[in-house]
Coordinates of C-alpha atoms in Angstrom, one line a residue:
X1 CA 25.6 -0.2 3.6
X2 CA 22.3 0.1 2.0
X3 CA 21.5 -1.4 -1.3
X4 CA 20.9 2.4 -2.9
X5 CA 20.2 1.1 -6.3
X6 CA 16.7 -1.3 -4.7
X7 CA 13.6 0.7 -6.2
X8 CA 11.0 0.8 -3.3
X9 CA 8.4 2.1 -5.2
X10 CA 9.1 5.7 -3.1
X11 CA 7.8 7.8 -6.1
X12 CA 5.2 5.6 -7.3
X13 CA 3.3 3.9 -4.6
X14 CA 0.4 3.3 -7.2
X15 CA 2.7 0.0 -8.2
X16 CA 1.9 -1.7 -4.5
X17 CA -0.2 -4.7 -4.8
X18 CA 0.4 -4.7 -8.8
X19 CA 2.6 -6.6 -10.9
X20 CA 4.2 -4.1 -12.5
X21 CA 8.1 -4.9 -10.7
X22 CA 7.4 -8.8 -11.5
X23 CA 6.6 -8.2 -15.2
X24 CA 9.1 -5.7 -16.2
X25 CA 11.9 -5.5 -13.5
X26 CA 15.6 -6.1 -14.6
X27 CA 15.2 -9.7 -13.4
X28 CA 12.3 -9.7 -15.6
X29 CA 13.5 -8.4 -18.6
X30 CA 17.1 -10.6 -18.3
X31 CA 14.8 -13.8 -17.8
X32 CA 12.8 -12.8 -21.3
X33 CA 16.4 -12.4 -22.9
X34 CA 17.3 -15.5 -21.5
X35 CA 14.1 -17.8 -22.5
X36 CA 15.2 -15.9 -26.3
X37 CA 18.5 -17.1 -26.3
X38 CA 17.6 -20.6 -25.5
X39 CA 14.6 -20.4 -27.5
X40 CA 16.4 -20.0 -30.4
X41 CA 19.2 -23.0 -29.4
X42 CA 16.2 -25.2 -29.3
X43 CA 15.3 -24.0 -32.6
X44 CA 18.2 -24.9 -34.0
X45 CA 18.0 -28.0 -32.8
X46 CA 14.6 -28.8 -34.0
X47 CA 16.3 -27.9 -37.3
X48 CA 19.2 -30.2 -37.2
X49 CA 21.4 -27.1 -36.8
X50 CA 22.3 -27.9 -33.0
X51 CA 23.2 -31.6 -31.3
X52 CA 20.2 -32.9 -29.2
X53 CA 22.0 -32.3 -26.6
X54 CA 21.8 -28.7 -26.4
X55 CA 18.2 -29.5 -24.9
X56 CA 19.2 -30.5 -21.4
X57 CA 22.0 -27.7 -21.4
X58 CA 19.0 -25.4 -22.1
X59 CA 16.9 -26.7 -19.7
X60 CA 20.2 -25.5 -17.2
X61 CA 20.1 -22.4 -18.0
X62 CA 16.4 -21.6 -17.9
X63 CA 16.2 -19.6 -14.7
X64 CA 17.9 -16.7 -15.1
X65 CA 18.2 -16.1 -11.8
X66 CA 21.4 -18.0 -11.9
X67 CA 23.3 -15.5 -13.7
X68 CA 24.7 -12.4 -12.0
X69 CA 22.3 -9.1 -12.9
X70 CA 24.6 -7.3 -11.6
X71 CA 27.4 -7.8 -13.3
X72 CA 25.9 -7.8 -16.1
X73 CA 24.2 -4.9 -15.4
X74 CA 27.9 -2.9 -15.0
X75 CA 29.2 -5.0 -18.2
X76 CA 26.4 -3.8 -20.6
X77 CA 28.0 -0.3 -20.3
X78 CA 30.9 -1.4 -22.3
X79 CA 28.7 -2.6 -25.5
X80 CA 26.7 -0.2 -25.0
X81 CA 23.4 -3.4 -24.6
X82 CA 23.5 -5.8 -21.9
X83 CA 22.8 -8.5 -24.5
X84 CA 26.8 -8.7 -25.5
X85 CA 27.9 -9.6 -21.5
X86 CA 24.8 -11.7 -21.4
X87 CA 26.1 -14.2 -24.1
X88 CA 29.2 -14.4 -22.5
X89 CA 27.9 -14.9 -19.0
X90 CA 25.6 -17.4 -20.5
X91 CA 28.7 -19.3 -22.1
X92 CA 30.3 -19.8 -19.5
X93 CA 27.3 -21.1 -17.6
X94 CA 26.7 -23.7 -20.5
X95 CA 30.4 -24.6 -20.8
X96 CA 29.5 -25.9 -16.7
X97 CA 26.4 -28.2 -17.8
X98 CA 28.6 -29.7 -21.2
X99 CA 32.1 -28.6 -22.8
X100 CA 31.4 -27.2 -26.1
X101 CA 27.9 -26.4 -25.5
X102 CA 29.0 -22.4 -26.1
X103 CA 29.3 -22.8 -29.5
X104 CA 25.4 -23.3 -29.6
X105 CA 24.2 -20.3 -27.8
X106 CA 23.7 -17.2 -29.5
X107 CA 24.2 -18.6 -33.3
X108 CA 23.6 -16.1 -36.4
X109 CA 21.9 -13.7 -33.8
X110 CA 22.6 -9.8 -33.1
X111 CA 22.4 -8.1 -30.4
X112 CA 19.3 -6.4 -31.4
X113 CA 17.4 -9.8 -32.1
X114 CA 18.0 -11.1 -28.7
X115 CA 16.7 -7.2 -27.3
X116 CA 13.6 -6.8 -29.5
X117 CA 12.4 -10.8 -28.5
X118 CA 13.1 -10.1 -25.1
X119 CA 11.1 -6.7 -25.5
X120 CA 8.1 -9.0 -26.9
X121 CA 8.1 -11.9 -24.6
X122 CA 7.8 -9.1 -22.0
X123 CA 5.4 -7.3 -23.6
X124 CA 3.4 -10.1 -24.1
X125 CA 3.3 -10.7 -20.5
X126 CA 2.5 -7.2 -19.9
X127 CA -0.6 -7.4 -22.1
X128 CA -2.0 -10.6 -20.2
X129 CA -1.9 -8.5 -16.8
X130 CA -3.6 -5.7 -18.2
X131 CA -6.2 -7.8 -20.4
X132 CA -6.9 -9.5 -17.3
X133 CA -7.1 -6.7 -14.7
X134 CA -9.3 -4.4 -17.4
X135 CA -11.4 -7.4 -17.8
X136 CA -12.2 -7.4 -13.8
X137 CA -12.4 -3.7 -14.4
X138 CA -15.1 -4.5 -16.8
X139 CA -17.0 -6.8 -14.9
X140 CA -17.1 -4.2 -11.7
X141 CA -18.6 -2.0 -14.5
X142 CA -21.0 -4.2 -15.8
X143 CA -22.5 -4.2 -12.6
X144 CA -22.6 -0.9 -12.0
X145 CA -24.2 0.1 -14.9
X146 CA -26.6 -2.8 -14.6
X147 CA -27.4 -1.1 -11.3
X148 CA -27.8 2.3 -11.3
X149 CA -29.4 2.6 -14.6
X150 CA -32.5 4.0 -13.2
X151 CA -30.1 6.3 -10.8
X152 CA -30.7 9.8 -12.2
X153 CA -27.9 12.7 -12.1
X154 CA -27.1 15.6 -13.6
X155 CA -25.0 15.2 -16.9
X156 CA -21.9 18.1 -17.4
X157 CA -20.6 19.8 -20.0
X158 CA -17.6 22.2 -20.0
X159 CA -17.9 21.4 -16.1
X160 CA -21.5 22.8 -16.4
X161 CA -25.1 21.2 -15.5
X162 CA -26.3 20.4 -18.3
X163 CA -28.9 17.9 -19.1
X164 CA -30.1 14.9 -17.3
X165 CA -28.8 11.5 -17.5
X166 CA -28.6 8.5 -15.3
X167 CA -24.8 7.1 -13.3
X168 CA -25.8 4.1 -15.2
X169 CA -25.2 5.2 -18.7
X170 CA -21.9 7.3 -17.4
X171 CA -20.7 3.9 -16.3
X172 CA -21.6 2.2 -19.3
X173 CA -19.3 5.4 -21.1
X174 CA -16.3 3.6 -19.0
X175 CA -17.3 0.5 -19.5
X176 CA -17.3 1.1 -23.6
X177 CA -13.7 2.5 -23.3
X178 CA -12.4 -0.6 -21.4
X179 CA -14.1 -2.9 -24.4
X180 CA -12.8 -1.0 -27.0
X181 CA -9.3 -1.2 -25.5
X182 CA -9.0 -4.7 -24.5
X183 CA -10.1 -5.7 -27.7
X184 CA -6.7 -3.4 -29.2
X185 CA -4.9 -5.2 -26.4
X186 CA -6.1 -8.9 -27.4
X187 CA -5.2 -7.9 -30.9
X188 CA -1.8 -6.8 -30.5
X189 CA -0.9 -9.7 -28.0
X190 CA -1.8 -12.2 -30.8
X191 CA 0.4 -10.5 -33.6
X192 CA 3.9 -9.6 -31.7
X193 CA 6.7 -10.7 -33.2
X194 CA 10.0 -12.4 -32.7
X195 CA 13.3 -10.8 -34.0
X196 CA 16.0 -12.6 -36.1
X197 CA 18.0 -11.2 -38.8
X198 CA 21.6 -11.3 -37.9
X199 CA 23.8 -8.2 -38.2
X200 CA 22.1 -6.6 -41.2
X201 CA 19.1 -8.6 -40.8
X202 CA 19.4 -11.1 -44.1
X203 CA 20.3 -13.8 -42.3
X204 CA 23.8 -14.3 -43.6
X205 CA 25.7 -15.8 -40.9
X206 CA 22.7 -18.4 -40.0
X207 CA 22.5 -19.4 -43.7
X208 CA 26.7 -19.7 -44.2
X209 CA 26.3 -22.3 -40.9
X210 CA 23.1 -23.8 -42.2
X211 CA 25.5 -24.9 -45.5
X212 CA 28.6 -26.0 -43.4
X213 CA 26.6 -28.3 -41.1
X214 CA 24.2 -29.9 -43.8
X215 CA 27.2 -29.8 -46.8
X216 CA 24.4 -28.6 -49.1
X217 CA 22.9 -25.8 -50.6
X218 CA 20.1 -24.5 -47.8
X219 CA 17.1 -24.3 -48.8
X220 CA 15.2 -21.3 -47.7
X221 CA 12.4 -23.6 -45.9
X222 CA 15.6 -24.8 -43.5
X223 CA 15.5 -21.3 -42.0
X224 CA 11.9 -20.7 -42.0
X225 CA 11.8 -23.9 -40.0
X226 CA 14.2 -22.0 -37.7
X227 CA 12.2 -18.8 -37.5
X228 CA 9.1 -20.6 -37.2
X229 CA 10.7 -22.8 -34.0
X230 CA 11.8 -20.2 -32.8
X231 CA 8.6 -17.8 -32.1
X232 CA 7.2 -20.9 -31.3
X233 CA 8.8 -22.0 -28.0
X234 CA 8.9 -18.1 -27.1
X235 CA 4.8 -17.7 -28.1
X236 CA 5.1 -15.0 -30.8
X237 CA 4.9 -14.6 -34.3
X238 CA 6.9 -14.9 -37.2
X239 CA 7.4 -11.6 -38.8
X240 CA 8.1 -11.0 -43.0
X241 CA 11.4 -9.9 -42.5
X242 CA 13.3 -8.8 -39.8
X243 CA 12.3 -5.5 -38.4
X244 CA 15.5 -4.0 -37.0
X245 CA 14.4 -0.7 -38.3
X246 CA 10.7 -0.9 -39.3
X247 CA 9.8 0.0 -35.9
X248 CA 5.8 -0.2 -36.2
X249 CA 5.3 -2.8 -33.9
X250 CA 7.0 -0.8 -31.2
X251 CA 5.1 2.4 -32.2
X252 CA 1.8 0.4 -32.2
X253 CA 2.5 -1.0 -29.1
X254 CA 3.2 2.3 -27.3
X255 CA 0.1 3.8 -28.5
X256 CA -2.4 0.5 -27.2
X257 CA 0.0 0.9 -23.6
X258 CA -0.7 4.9 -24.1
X259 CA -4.9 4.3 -24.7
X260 CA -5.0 2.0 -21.6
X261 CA -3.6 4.1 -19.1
X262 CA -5.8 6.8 -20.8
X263 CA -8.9 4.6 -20.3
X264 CA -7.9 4.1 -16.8
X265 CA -7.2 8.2 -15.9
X266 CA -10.6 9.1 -17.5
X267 CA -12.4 6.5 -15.1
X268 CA -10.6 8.2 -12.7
X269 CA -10.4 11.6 -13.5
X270 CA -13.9 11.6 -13.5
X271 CA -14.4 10.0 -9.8
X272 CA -11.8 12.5 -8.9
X273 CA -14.6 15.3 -10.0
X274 CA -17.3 13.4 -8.7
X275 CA -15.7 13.2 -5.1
X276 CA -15.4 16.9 -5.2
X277 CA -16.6 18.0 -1.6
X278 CA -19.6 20.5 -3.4
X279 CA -20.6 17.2 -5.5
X280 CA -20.1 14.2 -3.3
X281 CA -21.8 11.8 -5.5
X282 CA -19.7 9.3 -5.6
X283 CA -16.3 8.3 -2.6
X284 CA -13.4 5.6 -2.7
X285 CA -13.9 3.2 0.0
X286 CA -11.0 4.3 2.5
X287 CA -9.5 2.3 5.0
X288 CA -8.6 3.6 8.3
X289 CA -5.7 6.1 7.5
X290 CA -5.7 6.5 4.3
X291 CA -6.6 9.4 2.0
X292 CA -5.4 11.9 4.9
X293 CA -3.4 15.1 4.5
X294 CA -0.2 15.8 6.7
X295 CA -1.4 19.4 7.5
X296 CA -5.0 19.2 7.5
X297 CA -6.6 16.5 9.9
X298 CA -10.1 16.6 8.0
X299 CA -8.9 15.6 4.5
X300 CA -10.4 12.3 2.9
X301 CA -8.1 12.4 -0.5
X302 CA -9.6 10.2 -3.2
X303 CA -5.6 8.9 -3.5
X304 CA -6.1 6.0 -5.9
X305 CA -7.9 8.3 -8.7
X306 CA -5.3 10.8 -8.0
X307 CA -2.2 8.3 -8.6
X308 CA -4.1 6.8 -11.9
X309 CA -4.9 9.9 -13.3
X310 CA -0.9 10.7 -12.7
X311 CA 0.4 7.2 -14.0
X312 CA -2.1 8.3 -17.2
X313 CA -0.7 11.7 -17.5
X314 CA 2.8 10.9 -17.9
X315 CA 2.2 8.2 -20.3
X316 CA 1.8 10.1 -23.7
X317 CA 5.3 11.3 -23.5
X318 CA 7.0 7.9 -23.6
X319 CA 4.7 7.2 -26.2
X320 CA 5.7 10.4 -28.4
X321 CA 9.2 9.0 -27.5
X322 CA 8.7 5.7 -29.0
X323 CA 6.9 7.4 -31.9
X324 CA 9.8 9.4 -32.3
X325 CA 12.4 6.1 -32.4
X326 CA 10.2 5.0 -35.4
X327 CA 13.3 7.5 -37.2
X328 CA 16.0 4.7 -37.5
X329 CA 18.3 4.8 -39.8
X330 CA 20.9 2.4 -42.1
X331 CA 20.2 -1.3 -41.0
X332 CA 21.1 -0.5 -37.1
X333 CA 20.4 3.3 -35.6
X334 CA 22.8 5.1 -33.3
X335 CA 20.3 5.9 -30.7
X336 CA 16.9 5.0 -31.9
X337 CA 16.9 1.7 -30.3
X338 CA 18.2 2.4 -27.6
X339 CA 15.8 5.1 -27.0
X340 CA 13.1 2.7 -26.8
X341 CA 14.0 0.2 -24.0
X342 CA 13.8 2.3 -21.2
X343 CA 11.1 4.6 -22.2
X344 CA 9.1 1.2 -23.5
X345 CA 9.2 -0.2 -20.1
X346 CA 8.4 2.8 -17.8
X347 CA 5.4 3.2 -20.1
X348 CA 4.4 -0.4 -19.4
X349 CA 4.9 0.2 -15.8
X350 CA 2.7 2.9 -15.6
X351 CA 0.2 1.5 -18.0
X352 CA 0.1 -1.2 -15.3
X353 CA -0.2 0.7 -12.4
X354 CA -2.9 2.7 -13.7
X355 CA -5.4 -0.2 -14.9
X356 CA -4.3 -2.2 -11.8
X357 CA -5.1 0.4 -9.9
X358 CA -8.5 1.5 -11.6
X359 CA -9.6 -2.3 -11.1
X360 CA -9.2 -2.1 -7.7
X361 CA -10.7 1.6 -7.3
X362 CA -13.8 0.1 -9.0
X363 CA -14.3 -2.5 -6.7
X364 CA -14.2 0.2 -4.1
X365 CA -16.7 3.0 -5.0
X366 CA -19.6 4.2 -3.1
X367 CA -22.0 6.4 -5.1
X368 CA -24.8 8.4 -3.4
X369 CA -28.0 8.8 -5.5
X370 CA -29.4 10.9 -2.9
X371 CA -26.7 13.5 -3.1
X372 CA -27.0 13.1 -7.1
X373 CA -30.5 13.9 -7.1
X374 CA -29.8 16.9 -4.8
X375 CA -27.5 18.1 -7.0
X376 CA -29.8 18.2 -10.0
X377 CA -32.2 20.1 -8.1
X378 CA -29.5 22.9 -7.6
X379 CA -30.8 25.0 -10.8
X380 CA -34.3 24.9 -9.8
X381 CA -34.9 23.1 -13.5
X382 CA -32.4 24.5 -15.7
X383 CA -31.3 21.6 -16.7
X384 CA -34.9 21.0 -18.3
X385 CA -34.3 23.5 -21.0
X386 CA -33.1 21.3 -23.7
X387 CA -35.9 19.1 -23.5
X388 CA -38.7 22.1 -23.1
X389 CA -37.1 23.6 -26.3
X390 CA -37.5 20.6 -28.3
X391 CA -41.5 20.3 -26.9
X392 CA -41.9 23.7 -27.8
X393 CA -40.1 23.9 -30.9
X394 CA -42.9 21.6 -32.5
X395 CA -45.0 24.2 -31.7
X396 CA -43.4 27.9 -32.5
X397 CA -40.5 26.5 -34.2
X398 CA -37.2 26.0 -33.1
X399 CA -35.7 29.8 -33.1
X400 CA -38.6 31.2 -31.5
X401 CA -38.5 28.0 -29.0
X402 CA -34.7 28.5 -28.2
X403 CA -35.1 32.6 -28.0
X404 CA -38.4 31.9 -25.7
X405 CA -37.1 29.6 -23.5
X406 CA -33.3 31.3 -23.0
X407 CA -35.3 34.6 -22.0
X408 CA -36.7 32.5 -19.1
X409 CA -33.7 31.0 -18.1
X410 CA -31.9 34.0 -17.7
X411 CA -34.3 35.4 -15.8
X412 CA -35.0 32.3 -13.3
X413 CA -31.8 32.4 -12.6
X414 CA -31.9 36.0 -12.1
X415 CA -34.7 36.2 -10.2
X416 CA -33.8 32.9 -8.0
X417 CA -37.1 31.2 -9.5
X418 CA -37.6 27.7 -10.6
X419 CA -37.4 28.1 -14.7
X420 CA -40.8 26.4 -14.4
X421 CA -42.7 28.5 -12.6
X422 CA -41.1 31.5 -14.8
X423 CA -41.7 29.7 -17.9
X424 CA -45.6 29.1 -16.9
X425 CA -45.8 32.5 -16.4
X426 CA -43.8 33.7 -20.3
X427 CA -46.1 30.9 -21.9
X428 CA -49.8 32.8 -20.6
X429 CA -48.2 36.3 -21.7
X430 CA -47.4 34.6 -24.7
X431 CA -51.3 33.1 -25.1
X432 CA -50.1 29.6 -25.7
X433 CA -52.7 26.9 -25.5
X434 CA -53.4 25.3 -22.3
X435 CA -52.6 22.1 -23.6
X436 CA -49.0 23.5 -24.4
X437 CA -48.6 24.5 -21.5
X438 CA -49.8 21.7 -19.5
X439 CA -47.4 19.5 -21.6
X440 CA -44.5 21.9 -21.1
X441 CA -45.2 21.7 -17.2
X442 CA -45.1 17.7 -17.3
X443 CA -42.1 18.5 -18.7
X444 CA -39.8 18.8 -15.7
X445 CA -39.9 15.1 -15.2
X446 CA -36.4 13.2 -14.5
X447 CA -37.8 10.0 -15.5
X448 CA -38.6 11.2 -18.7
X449 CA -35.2 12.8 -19.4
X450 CA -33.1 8.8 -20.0
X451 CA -33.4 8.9 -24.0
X452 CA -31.8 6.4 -25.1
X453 CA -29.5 5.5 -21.9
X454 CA -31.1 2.1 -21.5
X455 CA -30.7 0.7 -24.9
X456 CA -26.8 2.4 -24.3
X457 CA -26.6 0.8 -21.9
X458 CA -27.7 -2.6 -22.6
X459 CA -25.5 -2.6 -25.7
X460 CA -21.9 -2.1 -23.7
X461 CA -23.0 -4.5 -21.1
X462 CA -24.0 -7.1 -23.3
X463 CA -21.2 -6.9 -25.4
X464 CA -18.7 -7.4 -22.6
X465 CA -20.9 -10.1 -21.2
X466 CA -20.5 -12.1 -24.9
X467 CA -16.8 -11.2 -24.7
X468 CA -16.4 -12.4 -20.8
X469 CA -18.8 -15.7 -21.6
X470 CA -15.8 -16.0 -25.0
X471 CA -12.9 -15.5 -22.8
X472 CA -14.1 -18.6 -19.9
X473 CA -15.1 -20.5 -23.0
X474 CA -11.6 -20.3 -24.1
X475 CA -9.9 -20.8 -20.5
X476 CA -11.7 -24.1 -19.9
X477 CA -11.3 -25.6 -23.5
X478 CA -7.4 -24.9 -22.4
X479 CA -7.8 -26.0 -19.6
X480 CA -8.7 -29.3 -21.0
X481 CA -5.8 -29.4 -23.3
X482 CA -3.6 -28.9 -20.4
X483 CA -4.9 -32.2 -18.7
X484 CA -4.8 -34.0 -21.8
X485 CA -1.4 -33.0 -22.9
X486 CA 0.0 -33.7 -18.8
X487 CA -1.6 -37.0 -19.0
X488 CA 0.3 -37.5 -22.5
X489 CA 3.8 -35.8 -21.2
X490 CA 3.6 -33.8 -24.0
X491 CA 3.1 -30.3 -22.3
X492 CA 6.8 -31.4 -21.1
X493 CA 8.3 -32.0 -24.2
X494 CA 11.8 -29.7 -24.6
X495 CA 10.7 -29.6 -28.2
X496 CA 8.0 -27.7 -27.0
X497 CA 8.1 -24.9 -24.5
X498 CA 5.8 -22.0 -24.5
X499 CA 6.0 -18.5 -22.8
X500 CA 3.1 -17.4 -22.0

């Protein structure tokens, strides 16, 4: 029989060639409950709350792989989270490395502390993939701007010739969207939190054992110490209080996964346009077979900006889900919560996807100045208007200038005459000076259309340069800690294990 519950990717064939499945799959998400629950045993035994011991049994029970998803899976309807048959299965896995080593897994924890680390450790993983893949989005970027910042084409407004620019400065536009974004992305990375509160979130239970097994009054450091462990060997941070249902972190999180895949189906919305058979200024790269049509033989689909602009589209509505979830009530909600796993991860799948897939589409575009230029001389110089008013406007002021110059537009493009030509002829009837008119006739000039595009432009691309040059500064200075720590043995201390 077939496996019918296997997801092939059928309905989403953006997520091919991404990590999307390896970062948020169910094997993924049990291994990030898994590397909680044992983060916080070695925690506890940092703190003198758990025998040494407890280390090698955690080291046992690392891979989660070991344990039966299934099961589990089928289990987790009876709780109502898989967390509950999780614990259980984990026991029993423990109680095969050391007899008694059960009673040190899952201490003073709730369900909803294993869930919402879990939910972070994965979403931390999450937001290295897409820092990293926007980042080589960037890059592609940078060069393309860098490129074809002399490469003149017509800008659009209201899907409209408009004015001038250069494919340069509409690149660097992308390229300023991916900065602003990965800089959310770095900043949210570095501030998730870990969860650990107990039932009602105070702690109780942790600070009742914390007593029995020192035979003193606990001081509240003895449980910072625990907190602080703990977010330690799982690479997150150590929250005020616990935040069972101050749900900000989620809500924050859904709208940086929500602006990604937005940055992503703008890029490609806009090549989607572009690669419009009456424009044709830019075309993904396709390979033999792809982009074709199952009734029509000519077809050359731009598929890749069609799937990002889709993963994008669907993404604001998980997000107004998770917004909605912020509505929890009493010190655990009946629904709230639970409303959030699912609709968390699909939105990190798709935010995945999307970026992934906008990398790679990138890295993959042909753009035709030729055809761009061709297309700007489809109005016969309408597109100059703007800039004539604004010459002429010096001169007769700007109402008369606007009026003057929209009377010969509409009747160039009546008449099927370059506005040039028609305006040459208004200005004479109009007895302006010959110098006027010699300057409004220079006018129709591309390369004096750019404004301010360079100085645009340099601006994005140097700032992503500075922050590329920043992020291999900070990969090789880690680098160097990572020899230096292998050489020591200390990058394999159990007292000190990091999720990245």
């Amino acid at each position: 029989m077939p496996d019918h519950s296997f997801d092939a990717g059928l309905l989403n064939p953006l997520s091919h060639g991404t990590r999307e499945s390896e970062l948020t799959s169910d094997q993924a998400w049990l291994q990030a409950m898994v590397d909680a629950e044992l983060a916080l045993t070695r925690a506890l035994v940092d703190a003198d709350l758990a025998p040494e011991w407890m280390l090698v049994v955690c080291d046992a029970l690392a891979d989660a792989s070991e344990l039966d998803l299934g099961a589990i899976a089928v289990e987790a309807r009876g709780g109502g989270n898989p967390v509950i048959p999780l614990v259980k299965h984990l026991g029993r896995a423990a109680e095969r490395v050391r007899a008694g080593a059960s009673d040190h897994i899952h201490v003073g924890a709730t369900s909803q502390d294993i869930l919402d680390t879990a939910a972070m450790i994965v979403a931390r993983r999450v937001s290295r993939e897409l820092i990293d893949q926007l980042d080589s989005l960037g890059a592609t970027l940078a060069d393309l701007a860098e490129a074809h910042r002399g490469t003149v084409m017509t800008g659009r407004t209201l899907g409209q010739q408009a004015s001038p620019t250069s494919f340069g400065f509409v690149v660097a536009g992308w390229l300023d969207a991916v900065l602003l974004i990965v800089r959310r992305l770095d900043g949210i990375r570095d501030t998730l939190p870990v969860q650990l509160g107990g039932a009602v979130g105070n702690l109780a239970v942790l600070t009742e054992i914390a007593r029995a097994r020192r035979s003193a009054a606990v001081d509240t450091d003895v449980l910072d110490a625990v907190i602080d462990r703990f977010a330690h060997h799982v690479g997150l941070v150590v929250p005020r209080l616990s935040w069972h249902t101050n749900r900000v972190v989620i809500s924050e999180l859904a709208s940086v996964l929500a602006a990604a895949a937005g940055v992503a189906g703008t890029f490609a919305l806009d090549l989607s346009v572009l690669s419009r058979t009456e424009i044709a200024e830019v075309s993904e790269r396709l390979a033999p077979g792809q982009g074709g049509s199952s009734a029509m033989p000519h077809k050359r689909n731009p598929v890749s900006a069609v799937l990002i602009t889709a993963a994008a589209l669907q993404t604001p509505g998980l997000a107004s889900t998770l917004y909605g979830s912020m509505l929890a009530e009493d010190q655990r909600p009946s629904g709230a919560w639970h409303a959030e796993w699912q609709s968390l991860r699909v939105l990190e799948r798709l935010t995945i996807s999307a970026v992934t897939g906008a990398a790679s589409l990138a890295a993959r575009l042909d753009v035709d100045p030729d055809r761009m230029r061709a297309n700007l001389d489809l109005t016969d110089g309408l597109v100059f208007s703007e800039r004539v008013t604004t010459i002429l406007a010096e001169t007769l002021g700007k109402t008369t200038a606007f009026a003057l110059v929209e009377r010969a537009a509409q009747e160039a493009f009546a008449t099927n005459r370059p506005l040039q030509v028609v305006l040459a002829s208004i200005l004479i009837a109009e007895g302006c000076s010959d110098e006027l008119r010699a300057q409004i006739w220079a006018a129709f000039d591309y390369e004096g259309q750019a404004g301010q595009s360079a100085a645009g432009i340099d601006r994005v691309v140097r700032a992503f340069r500075q922050r590329a040059d920043a992020v291999n500064r900070r990969a090789e200075a880690a680098a160097a800690t990572d020899m230096v720590e292998a050489g020591t043995g200390a990058a394999h201390s159990n007292k000190d294990v990091r999720i990245s």
